[in-house]
Short mmCIF file of C-alpha atoms and ligand atoms in Angstrom, two decimals:
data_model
loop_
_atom_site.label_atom_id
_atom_site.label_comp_id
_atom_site.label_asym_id
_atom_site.label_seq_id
_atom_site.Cartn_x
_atom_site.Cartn_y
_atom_site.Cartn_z
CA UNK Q 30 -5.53 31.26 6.51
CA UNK Q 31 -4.13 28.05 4.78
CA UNK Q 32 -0.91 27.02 5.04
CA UNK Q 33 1.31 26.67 1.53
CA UNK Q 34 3.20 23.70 1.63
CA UNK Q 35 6.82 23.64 0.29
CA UNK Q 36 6.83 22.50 -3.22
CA UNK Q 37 7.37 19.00 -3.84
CA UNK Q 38 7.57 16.01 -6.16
CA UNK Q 39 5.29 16.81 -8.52
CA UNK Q 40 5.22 13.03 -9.09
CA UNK Q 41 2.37 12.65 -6.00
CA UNK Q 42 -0.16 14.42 -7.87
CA UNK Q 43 0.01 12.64 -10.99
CA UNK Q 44 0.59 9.00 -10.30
CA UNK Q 45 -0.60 8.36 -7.69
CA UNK Q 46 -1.86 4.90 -5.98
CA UNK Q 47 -4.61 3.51 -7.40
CA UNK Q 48 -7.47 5.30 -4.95
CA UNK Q 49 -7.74 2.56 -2.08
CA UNK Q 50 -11.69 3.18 -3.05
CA UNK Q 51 -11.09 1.78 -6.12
CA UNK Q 52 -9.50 -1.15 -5.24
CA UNK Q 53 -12.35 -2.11 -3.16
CA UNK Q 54 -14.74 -1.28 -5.57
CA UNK Q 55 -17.51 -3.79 -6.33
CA UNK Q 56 -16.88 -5.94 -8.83
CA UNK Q 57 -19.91 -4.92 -10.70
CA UNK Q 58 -18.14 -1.66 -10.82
CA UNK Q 59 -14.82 -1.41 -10.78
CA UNK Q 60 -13.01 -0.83 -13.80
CA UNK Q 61 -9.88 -3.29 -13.05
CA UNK Q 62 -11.68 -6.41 -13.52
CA UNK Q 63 -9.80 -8.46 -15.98
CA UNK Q 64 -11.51 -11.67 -16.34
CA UNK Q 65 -10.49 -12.35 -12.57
CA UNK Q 66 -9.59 -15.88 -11.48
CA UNK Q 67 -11.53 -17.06 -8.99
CA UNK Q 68 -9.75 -18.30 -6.27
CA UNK Q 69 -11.05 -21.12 -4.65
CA UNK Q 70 -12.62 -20.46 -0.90
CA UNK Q 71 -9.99 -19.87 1.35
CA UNK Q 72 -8.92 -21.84 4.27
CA UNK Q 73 -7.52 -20.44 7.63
CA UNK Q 74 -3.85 -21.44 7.44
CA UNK Q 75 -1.21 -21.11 9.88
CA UNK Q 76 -1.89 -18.77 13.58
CA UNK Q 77 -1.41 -15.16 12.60
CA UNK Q 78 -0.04 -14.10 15.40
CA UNK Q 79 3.80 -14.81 15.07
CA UNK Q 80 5.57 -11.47 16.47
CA UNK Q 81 2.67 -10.55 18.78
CA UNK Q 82 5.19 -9.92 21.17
CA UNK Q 83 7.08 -6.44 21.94
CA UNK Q 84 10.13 -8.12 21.45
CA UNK Q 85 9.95 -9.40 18.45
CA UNK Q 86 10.53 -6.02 16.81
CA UNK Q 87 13.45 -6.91 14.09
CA UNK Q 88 16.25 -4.57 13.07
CA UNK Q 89 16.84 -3.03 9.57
CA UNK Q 90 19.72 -5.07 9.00
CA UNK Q 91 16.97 -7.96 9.65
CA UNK Q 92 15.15 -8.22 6.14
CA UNK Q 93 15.57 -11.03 3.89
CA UNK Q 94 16.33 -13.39 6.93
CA UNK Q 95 12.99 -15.26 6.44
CA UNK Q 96 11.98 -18.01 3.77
CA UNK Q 97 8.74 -16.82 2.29
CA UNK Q 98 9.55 -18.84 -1.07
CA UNK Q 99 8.16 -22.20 -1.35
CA UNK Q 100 7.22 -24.81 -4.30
CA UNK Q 101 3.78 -23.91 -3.55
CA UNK Q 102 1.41 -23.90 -6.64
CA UNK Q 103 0.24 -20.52 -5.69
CA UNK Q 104 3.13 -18.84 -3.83
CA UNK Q 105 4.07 -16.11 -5.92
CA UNK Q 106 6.80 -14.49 -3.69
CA UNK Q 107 9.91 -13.00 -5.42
CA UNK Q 108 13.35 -12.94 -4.07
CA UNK Q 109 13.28 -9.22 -4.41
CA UNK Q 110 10.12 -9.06 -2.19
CA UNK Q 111 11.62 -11.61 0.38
CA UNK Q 112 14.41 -9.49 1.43
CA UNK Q 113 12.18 -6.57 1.99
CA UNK Q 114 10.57 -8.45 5.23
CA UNK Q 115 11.47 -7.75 8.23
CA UNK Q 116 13.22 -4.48 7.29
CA UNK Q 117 10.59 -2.92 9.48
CA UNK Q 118 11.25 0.89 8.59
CA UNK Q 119 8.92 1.90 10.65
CA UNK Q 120 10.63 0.61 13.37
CA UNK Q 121 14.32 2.46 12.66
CA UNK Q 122 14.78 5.22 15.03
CA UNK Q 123 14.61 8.68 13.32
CA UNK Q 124 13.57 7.03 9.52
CA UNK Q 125 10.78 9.38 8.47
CA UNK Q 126 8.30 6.55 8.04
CA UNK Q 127 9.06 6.72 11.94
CA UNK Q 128 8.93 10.09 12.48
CA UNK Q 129 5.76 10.43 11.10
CA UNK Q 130 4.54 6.99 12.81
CA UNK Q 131 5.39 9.25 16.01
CA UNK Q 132 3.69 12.05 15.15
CA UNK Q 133 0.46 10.32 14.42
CA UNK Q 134 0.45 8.50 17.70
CA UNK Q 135 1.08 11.60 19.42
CA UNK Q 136 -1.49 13.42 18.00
CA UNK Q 137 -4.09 10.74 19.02
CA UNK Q 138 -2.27 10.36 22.75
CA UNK Q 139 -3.15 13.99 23.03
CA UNK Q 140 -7.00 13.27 22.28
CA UNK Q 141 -7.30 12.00 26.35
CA UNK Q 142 -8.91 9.06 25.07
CA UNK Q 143 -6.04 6.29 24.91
CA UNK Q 144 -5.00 3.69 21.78
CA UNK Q 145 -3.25 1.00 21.91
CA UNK Q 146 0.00 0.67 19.48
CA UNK Q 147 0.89 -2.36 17.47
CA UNK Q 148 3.60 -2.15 15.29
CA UNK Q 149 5.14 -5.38 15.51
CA UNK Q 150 2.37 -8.26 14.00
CA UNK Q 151 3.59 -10.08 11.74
CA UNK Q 152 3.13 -9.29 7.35
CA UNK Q 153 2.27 -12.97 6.56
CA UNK Q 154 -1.17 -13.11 7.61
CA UNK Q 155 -3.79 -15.23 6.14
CA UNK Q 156 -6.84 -15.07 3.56
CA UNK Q 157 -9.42 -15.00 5.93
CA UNK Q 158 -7.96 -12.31 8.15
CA UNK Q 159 -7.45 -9.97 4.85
CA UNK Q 160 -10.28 -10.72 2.79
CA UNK Q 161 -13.05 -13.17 4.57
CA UNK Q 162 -13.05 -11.10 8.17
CA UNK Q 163 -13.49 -8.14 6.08
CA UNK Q 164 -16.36 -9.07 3.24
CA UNK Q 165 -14.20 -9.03 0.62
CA UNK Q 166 -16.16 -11.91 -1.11
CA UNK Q 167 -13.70 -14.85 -3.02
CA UNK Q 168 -13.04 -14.12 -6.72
CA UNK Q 169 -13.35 -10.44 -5.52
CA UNK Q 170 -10.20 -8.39 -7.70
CA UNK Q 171 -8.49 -7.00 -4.39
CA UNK Q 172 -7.93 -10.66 -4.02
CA UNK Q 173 -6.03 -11.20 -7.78
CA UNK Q 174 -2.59 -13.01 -7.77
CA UNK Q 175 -1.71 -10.29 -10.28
CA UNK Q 176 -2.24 -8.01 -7.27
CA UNK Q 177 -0.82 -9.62 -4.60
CA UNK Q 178 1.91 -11.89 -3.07
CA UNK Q 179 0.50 -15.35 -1.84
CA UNK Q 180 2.57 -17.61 0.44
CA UNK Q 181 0.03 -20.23 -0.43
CA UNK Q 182 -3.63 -20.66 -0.87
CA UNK Q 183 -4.38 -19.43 2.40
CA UNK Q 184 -1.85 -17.28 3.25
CA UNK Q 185 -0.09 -13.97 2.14
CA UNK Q 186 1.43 -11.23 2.51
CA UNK Q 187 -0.77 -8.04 3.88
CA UNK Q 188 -2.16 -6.18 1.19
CA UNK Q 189 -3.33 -3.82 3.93
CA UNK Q 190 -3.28 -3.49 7.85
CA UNK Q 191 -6.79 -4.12 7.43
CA UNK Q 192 -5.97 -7.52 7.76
CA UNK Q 193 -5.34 -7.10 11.86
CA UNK Q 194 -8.76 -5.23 12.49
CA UNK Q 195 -10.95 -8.07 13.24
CA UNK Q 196 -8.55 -10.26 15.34
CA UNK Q 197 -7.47 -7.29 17.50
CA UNK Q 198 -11.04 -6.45 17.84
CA UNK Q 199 -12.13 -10.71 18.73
CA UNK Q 200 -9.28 -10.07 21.66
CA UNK Q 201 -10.71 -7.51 23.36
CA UNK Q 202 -8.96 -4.42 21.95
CA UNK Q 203 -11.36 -1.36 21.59
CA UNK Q 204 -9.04 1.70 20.45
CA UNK Q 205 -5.95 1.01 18.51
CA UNK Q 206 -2.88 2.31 16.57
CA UNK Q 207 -1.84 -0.69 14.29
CA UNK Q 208 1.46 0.01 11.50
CA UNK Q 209 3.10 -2.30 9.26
CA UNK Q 210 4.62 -2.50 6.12
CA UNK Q 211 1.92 -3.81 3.12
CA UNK Q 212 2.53 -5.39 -0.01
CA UNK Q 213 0.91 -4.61 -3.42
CA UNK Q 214 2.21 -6.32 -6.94
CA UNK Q 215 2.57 -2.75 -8.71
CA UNK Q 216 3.75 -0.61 -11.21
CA UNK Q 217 7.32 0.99 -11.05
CA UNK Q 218 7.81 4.41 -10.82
CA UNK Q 219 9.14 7.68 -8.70
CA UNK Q 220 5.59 6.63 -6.12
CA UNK Q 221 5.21 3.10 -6.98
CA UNK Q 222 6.77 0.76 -5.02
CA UNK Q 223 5.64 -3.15 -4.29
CA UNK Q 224 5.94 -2.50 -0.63
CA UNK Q 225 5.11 0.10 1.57
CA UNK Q 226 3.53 1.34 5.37
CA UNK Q 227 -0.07 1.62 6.01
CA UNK Q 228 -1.46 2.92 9.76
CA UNK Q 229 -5.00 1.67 10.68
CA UNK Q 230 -6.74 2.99 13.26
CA UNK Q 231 -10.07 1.71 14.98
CA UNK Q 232 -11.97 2.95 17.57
CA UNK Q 233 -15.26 0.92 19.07
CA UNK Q 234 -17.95 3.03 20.47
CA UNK Q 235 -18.68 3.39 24.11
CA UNK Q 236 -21.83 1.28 24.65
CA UNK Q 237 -24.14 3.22 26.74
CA UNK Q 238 -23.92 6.02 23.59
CA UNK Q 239 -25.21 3.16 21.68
CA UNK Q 240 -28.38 2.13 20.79
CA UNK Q 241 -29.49 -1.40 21.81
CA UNK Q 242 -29.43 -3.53 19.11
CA UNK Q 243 -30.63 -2.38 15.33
CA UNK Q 244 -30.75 -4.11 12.39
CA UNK Q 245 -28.27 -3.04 9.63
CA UNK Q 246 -30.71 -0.57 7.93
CA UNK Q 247 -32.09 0.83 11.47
CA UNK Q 248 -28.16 1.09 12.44
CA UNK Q 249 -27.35 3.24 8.87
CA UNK Q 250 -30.48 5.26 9.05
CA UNK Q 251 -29.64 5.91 12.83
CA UNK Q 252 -28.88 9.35 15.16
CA UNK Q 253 -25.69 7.13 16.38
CA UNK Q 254 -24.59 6.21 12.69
CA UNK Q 255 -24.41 9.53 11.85
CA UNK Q 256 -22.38 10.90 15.01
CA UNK Q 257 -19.81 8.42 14.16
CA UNK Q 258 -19.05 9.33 11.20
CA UNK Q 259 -19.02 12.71 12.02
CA UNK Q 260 -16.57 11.84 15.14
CA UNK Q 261 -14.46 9.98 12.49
CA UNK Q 262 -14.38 12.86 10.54
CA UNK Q 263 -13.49 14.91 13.09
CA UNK Q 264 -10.99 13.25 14.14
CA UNK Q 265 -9.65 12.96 10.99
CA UNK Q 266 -9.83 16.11 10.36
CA UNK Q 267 -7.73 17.31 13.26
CA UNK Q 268 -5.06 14.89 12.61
CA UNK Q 269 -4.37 16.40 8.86
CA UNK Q 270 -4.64 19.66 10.27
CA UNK Q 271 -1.63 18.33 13.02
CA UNK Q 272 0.19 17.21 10.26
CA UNK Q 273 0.20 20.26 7.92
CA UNK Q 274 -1.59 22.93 9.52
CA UNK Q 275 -5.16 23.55 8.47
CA UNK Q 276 -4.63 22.91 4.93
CA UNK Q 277 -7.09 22.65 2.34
CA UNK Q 278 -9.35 19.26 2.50
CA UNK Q 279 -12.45 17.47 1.62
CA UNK Q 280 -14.47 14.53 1.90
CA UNK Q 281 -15.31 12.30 -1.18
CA UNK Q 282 -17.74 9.19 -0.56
CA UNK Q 283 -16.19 5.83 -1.44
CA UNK Q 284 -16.56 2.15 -1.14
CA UNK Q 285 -14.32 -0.60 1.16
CA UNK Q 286 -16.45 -3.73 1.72
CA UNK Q 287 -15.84 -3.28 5.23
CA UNK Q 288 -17.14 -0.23 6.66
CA UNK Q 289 -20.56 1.60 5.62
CA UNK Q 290 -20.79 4.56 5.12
CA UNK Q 291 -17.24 4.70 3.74
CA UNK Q 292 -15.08 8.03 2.84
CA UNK Q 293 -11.47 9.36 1.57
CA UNK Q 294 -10.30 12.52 3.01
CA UNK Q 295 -8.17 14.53 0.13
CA UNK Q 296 -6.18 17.53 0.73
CA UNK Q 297 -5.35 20.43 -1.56
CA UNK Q 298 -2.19 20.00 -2.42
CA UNK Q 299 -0.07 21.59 -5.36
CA UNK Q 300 -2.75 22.74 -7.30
CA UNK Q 301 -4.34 19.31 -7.15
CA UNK Q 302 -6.59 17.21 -4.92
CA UNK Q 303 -4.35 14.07 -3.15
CA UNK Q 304 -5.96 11.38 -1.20
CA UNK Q 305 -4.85 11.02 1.88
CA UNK Q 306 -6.80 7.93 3.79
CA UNK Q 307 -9.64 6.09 2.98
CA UNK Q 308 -12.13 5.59 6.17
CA UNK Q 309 -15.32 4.26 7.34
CA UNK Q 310 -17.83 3.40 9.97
CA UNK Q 311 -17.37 -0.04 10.52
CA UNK Q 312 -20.13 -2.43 8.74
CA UNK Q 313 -22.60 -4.22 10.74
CA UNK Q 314 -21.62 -7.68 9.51
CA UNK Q 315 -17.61 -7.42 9.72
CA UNK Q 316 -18.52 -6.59 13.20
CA UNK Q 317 -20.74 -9.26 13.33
CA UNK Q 318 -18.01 -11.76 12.67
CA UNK Q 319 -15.96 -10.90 15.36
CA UNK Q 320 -19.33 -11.73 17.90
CA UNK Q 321 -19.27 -8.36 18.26
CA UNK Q 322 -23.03 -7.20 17.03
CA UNK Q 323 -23.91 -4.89 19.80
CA UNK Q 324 -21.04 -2.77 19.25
CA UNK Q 325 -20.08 -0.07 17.01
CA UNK Q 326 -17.24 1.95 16.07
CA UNK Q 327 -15.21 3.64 13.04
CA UNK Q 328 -12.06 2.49 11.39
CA UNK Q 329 -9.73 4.57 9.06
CA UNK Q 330 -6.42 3.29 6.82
CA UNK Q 331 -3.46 5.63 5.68
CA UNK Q 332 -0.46 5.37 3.72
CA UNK Q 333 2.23 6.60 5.80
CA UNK Q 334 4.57 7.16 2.50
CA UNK Q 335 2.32 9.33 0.88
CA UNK Q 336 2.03 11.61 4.07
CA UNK Q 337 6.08 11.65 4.81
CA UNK Q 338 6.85 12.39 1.04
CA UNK Q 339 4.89 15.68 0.73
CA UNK Q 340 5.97 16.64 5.05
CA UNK Q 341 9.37 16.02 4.18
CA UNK Q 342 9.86 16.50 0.71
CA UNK Q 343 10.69 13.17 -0.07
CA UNK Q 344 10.95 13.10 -4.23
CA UNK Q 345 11.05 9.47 -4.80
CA UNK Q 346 9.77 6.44 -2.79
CA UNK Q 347 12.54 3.86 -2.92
CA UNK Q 348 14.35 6.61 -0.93
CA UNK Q 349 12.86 5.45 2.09
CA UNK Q 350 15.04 1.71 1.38
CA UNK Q 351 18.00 3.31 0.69
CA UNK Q 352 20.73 3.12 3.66
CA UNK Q 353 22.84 5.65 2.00
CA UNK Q 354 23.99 8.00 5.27
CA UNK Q 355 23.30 11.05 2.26
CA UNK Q 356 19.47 9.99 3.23
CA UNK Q 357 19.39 8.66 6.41
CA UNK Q 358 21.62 11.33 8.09
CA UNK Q 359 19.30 13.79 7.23
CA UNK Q 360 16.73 12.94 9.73
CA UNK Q 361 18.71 12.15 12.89
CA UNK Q 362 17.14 15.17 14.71
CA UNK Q 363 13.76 13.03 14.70
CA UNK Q 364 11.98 15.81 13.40
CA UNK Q 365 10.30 16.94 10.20
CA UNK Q 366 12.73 18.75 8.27
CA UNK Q 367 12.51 18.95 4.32
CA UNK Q 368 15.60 17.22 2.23
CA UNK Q 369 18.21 18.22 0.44
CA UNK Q 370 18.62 16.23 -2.71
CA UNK Q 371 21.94 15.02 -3.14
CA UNK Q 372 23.12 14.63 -6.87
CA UNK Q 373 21.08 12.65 -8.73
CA UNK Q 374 23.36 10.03 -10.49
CA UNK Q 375 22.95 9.94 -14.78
CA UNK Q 376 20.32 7.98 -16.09
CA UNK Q 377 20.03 5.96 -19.27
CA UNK Q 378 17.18 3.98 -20.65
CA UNK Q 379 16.45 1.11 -23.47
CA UNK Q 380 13.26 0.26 -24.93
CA UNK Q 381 11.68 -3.71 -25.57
CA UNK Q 382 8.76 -4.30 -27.51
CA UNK Q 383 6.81 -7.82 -28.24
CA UNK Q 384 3.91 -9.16 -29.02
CA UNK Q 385 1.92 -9.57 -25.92
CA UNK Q 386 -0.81 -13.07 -25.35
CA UNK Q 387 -4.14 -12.58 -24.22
CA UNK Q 388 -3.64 -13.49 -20.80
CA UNK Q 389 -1.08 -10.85 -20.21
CA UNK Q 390 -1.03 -8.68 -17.10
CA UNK Q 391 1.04 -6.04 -16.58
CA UNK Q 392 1.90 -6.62 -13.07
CA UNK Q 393 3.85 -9.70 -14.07
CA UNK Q 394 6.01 -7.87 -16.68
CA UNK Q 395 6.63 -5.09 -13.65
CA UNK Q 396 7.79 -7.87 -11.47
CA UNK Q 397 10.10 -9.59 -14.31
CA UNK Q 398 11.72 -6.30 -14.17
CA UNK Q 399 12.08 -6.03 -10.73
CA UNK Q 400 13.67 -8.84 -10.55
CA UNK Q 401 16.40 -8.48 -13.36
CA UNK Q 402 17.07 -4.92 -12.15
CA UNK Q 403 15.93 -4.39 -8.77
CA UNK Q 404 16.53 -0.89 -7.70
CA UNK Q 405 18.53 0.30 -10.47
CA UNK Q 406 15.31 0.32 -12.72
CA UNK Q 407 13.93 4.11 -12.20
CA UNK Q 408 10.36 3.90 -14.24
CA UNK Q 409 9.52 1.05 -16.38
CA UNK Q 410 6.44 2.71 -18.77
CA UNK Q 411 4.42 1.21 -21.47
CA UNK Q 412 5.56 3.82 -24.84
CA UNK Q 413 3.79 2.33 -27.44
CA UNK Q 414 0.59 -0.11 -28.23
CA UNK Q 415 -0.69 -1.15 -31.45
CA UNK Q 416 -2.72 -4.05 -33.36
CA UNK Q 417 -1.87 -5.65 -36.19
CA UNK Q 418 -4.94 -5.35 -38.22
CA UNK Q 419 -4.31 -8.33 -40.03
CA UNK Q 420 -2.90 -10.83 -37.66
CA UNK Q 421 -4.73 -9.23 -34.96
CA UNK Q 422 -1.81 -9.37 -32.63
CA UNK Q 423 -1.53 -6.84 -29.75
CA UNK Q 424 2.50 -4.96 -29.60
CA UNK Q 425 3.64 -3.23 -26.48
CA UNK Q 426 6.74 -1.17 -26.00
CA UNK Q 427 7.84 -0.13 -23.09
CA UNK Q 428 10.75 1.88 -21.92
CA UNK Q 429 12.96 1.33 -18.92
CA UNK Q 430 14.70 3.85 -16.98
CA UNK Q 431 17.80 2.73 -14.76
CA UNK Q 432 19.60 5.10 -12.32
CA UNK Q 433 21.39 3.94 -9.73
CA UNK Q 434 20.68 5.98 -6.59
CA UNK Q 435 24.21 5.92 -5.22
CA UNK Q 436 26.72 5.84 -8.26
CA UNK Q 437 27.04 5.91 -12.03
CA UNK Q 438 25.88 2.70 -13.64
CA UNK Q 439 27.87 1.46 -16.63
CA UNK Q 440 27.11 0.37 -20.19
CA UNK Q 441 28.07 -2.92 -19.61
CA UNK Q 442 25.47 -3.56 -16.40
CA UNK Q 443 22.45 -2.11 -17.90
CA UNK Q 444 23.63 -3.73 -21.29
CA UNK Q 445 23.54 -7.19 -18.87
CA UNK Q 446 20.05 -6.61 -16.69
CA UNK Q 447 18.46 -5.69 -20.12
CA UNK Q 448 19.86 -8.73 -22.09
CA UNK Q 449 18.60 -11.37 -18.99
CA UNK Q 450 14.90 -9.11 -19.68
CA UNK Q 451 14.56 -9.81 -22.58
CA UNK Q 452 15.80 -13.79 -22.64
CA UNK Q 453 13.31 -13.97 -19.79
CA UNK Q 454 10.25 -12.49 -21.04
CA UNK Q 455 9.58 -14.84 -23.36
CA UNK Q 456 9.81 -18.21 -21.24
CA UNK Q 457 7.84 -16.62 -18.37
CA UNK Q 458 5.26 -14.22 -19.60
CA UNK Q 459 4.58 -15.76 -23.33
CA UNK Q 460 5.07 -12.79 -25.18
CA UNK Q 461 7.27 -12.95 -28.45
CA UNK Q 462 9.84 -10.00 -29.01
CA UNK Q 463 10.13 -8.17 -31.75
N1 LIG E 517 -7.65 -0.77 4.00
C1 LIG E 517 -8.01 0.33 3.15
C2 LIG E 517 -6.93 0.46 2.06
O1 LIG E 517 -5.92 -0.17 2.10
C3 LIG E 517 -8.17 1.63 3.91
C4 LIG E 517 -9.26 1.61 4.94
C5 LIG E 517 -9.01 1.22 6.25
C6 LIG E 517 -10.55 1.99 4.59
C7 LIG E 517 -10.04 1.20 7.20
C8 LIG E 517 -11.57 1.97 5.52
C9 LIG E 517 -11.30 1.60 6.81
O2 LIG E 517 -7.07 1.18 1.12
#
């Protein structure tokens, strides 16, 4: 029988994430390339692993205590974005993101076959570890600026937890648990949110199950391929089925430059299929990289917000910053338990529309926002487009909803965020308001 689970926010069926497949897809494919600049090779900058150590876990109260903001040509870090590092929700007792962390690791202690937890390595990490380690080829669109926060050149913040697989893997580590909060330049709405918490988990293969060594087409076309993907899956499986009971789910092929075969697991959910992690047996040559081409092994990737919002009912993502006790207070038992909304707070929006240049991107207009109104702007959404036919000029409007998620906002503030919007836009994005 299939377990119903409780309705919630509608919101995760419809907008969700962009599918981590797509993302990755190959730039021959992918539908989000946009003239991409290509960013010159990248070069290994600073150690990566600051915060290696089990103490350096940082408290809640921690974020914003680090300078990630430099003069840098390329660093593209926002004040907003700064104080969100080192808030480490995964790390606050009884936070769902937490909770869920737990459950996950308990599910996989209870396999008999042990992992290793890391949930402490540190968010700035470099190019190489996210992109090169991985095959994610410069100029490749999962590497855009529009996409992602850069320190420098060389180094940003995590897109992905990806980013730790091949130096855990170069130190020895065979079967591990890694967490840590990601960052993504991104649209803003109710499951949008520029940062959030991504679990990877990789196991290598025992080697006497292993062939002796194959080339990469012998490997893909062998007995042992297959049976680790279909331990993945398995795995997998079970650990969906822990979380919600045996629900509804199926496999969809996908592509990540870094494993091969590669697959998202989606659940039924609502009426409507959700993806829930994107997975993979790990390819020959990321392996390869780490000296490791006699072994084998899977790897898998999953948004930890996605999973807590439907298990606990969660409606809107920048819950999970909030330190309102009405939220937090809620989970103190360290369970799963569904919440209670508390009032929601009046909203009110206001609309700007200009004339956008060719080199516009979204993303940056998203970020503008974020910065002029921080939390208190509730969905920014593009309204209306149209061309001029004769000037041949491209007009966007978008409208802005602000809520506060803790009081009533007044006139006057929103009157204020929106007036520094729109004497901003202009200056920074080039776009000329009508
Ligand atoms: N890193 C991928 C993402 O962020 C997920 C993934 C992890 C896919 C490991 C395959 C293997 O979408």
């Amino acid at each position: 029988m299939l377990v119903l689970l409780a309705p919630v926010p509608a919101v995760l069926g419809m907008a969700s994430r962009t599918s981590a497949a797509r993302r990755f897809a190959s730039p021959r494919t992918t539908r989000a390339v946009s003239a991409a600049p290509v960013l010159r090779a990248a070069r290994a900058g600073r150690p990566l692993w600051h915060g290696f150590a089990a103490g350096a876990t940082t408290s809640a109260s921690a974020g914003g205590t680090r300078t990630l903001i430099s003069d840098d040509p390329s660093n593209n870090v926002t004040p907003y974005i700064e104080k969100l590092v080192g808030r480490n929700l995964h790390l606050i007792p009884n936070h769902p993101l937490f909770i869920i962390k737990r459950k996950i690791e308990g599910y996989f202690a209870e396999l008999g076959i042990s992992f290793e937890i890391f949930d402490s390595l540190d968010p700035v990490v470099t190019c190489t570890a996210c992109f090169d380690d991985l095959n994610i080829p410069p100029g490749h669109p999962a590497r855009k600026p529009s996409d992602t926060y850069y320190l420098s050149e060389g180094t940003l913040l995590r897109t992905h937890t990806s980013a730790h697989q091949s130096e855990l893997m170069r130190r020895g580590h065979e079967r591990f648990l890694c967490t840590g909060d990601v960052y993504r330049r991104d649209e803003i709405d109710a499951s949008h949110y520029p940062a959030f918490h991504q679990m990877e988990g990789v196991r290598l293969m025992d080697v006497a199950d292993m062939p002796a060594q194959l080339s990469r087409d012998e490997w893909l076309a062998s007995d042992a391929c297959a049976r680790t993907a279909a331990e993945l899956k398995g795995t997998l499986e079970g650990l969906v089925d822990a979380l919600f009971g045996p629900v509804e789910k199926r496999w969809v092929e996908a592509y990540f430059p870094f494993t091969e075969p590669s697959l998202e697991l989606e659940i039924f959910f609502q009426g409507d299929w959700l993806e829930v992690l994107g997975c993979g047996v790990i390819h020959s040559e990321v392996l390869a990289k780490c000296g490791l081409e006699h072994r084998h092994g899977w790897a898998f990737g999953l948004g930890l917000e996605r999973l807590a919002m439907i298990l606990f009912s969660i409606p809107d993502i920048r819950l999970f910053w909030t330190e309102d006790t009405r939220f937090t207070s809620q989970f103190a038992s360290g369970e799963v338990v569904k919440f209670q909304p508390y009032s929601k707070y009046p909203e009110c929006y206001k609309d700007v529309a200009f004339f956008v240049p060719e080199t516009w991107e979204e993303n940056d207009f998203m970020e503008l926002c974020r910065e002029c109104g921080g939390d208190l702007m509730e969905n920014v959404k593009m309204i209306d487009e149209f061309t001029n036919p004769k000037s041949g000029k491209r007009s966007l409007c978008y409208r802005i909803v602000y809520r506060s998620m803790d009081r009533s906002l007044t006139n006057e503030e929103v009157d204020e965020i929106q007036f520094q919007l729109r004497e901003k836009v202009g200056p920074k994005l080039g776009v000329e308001l009508r």
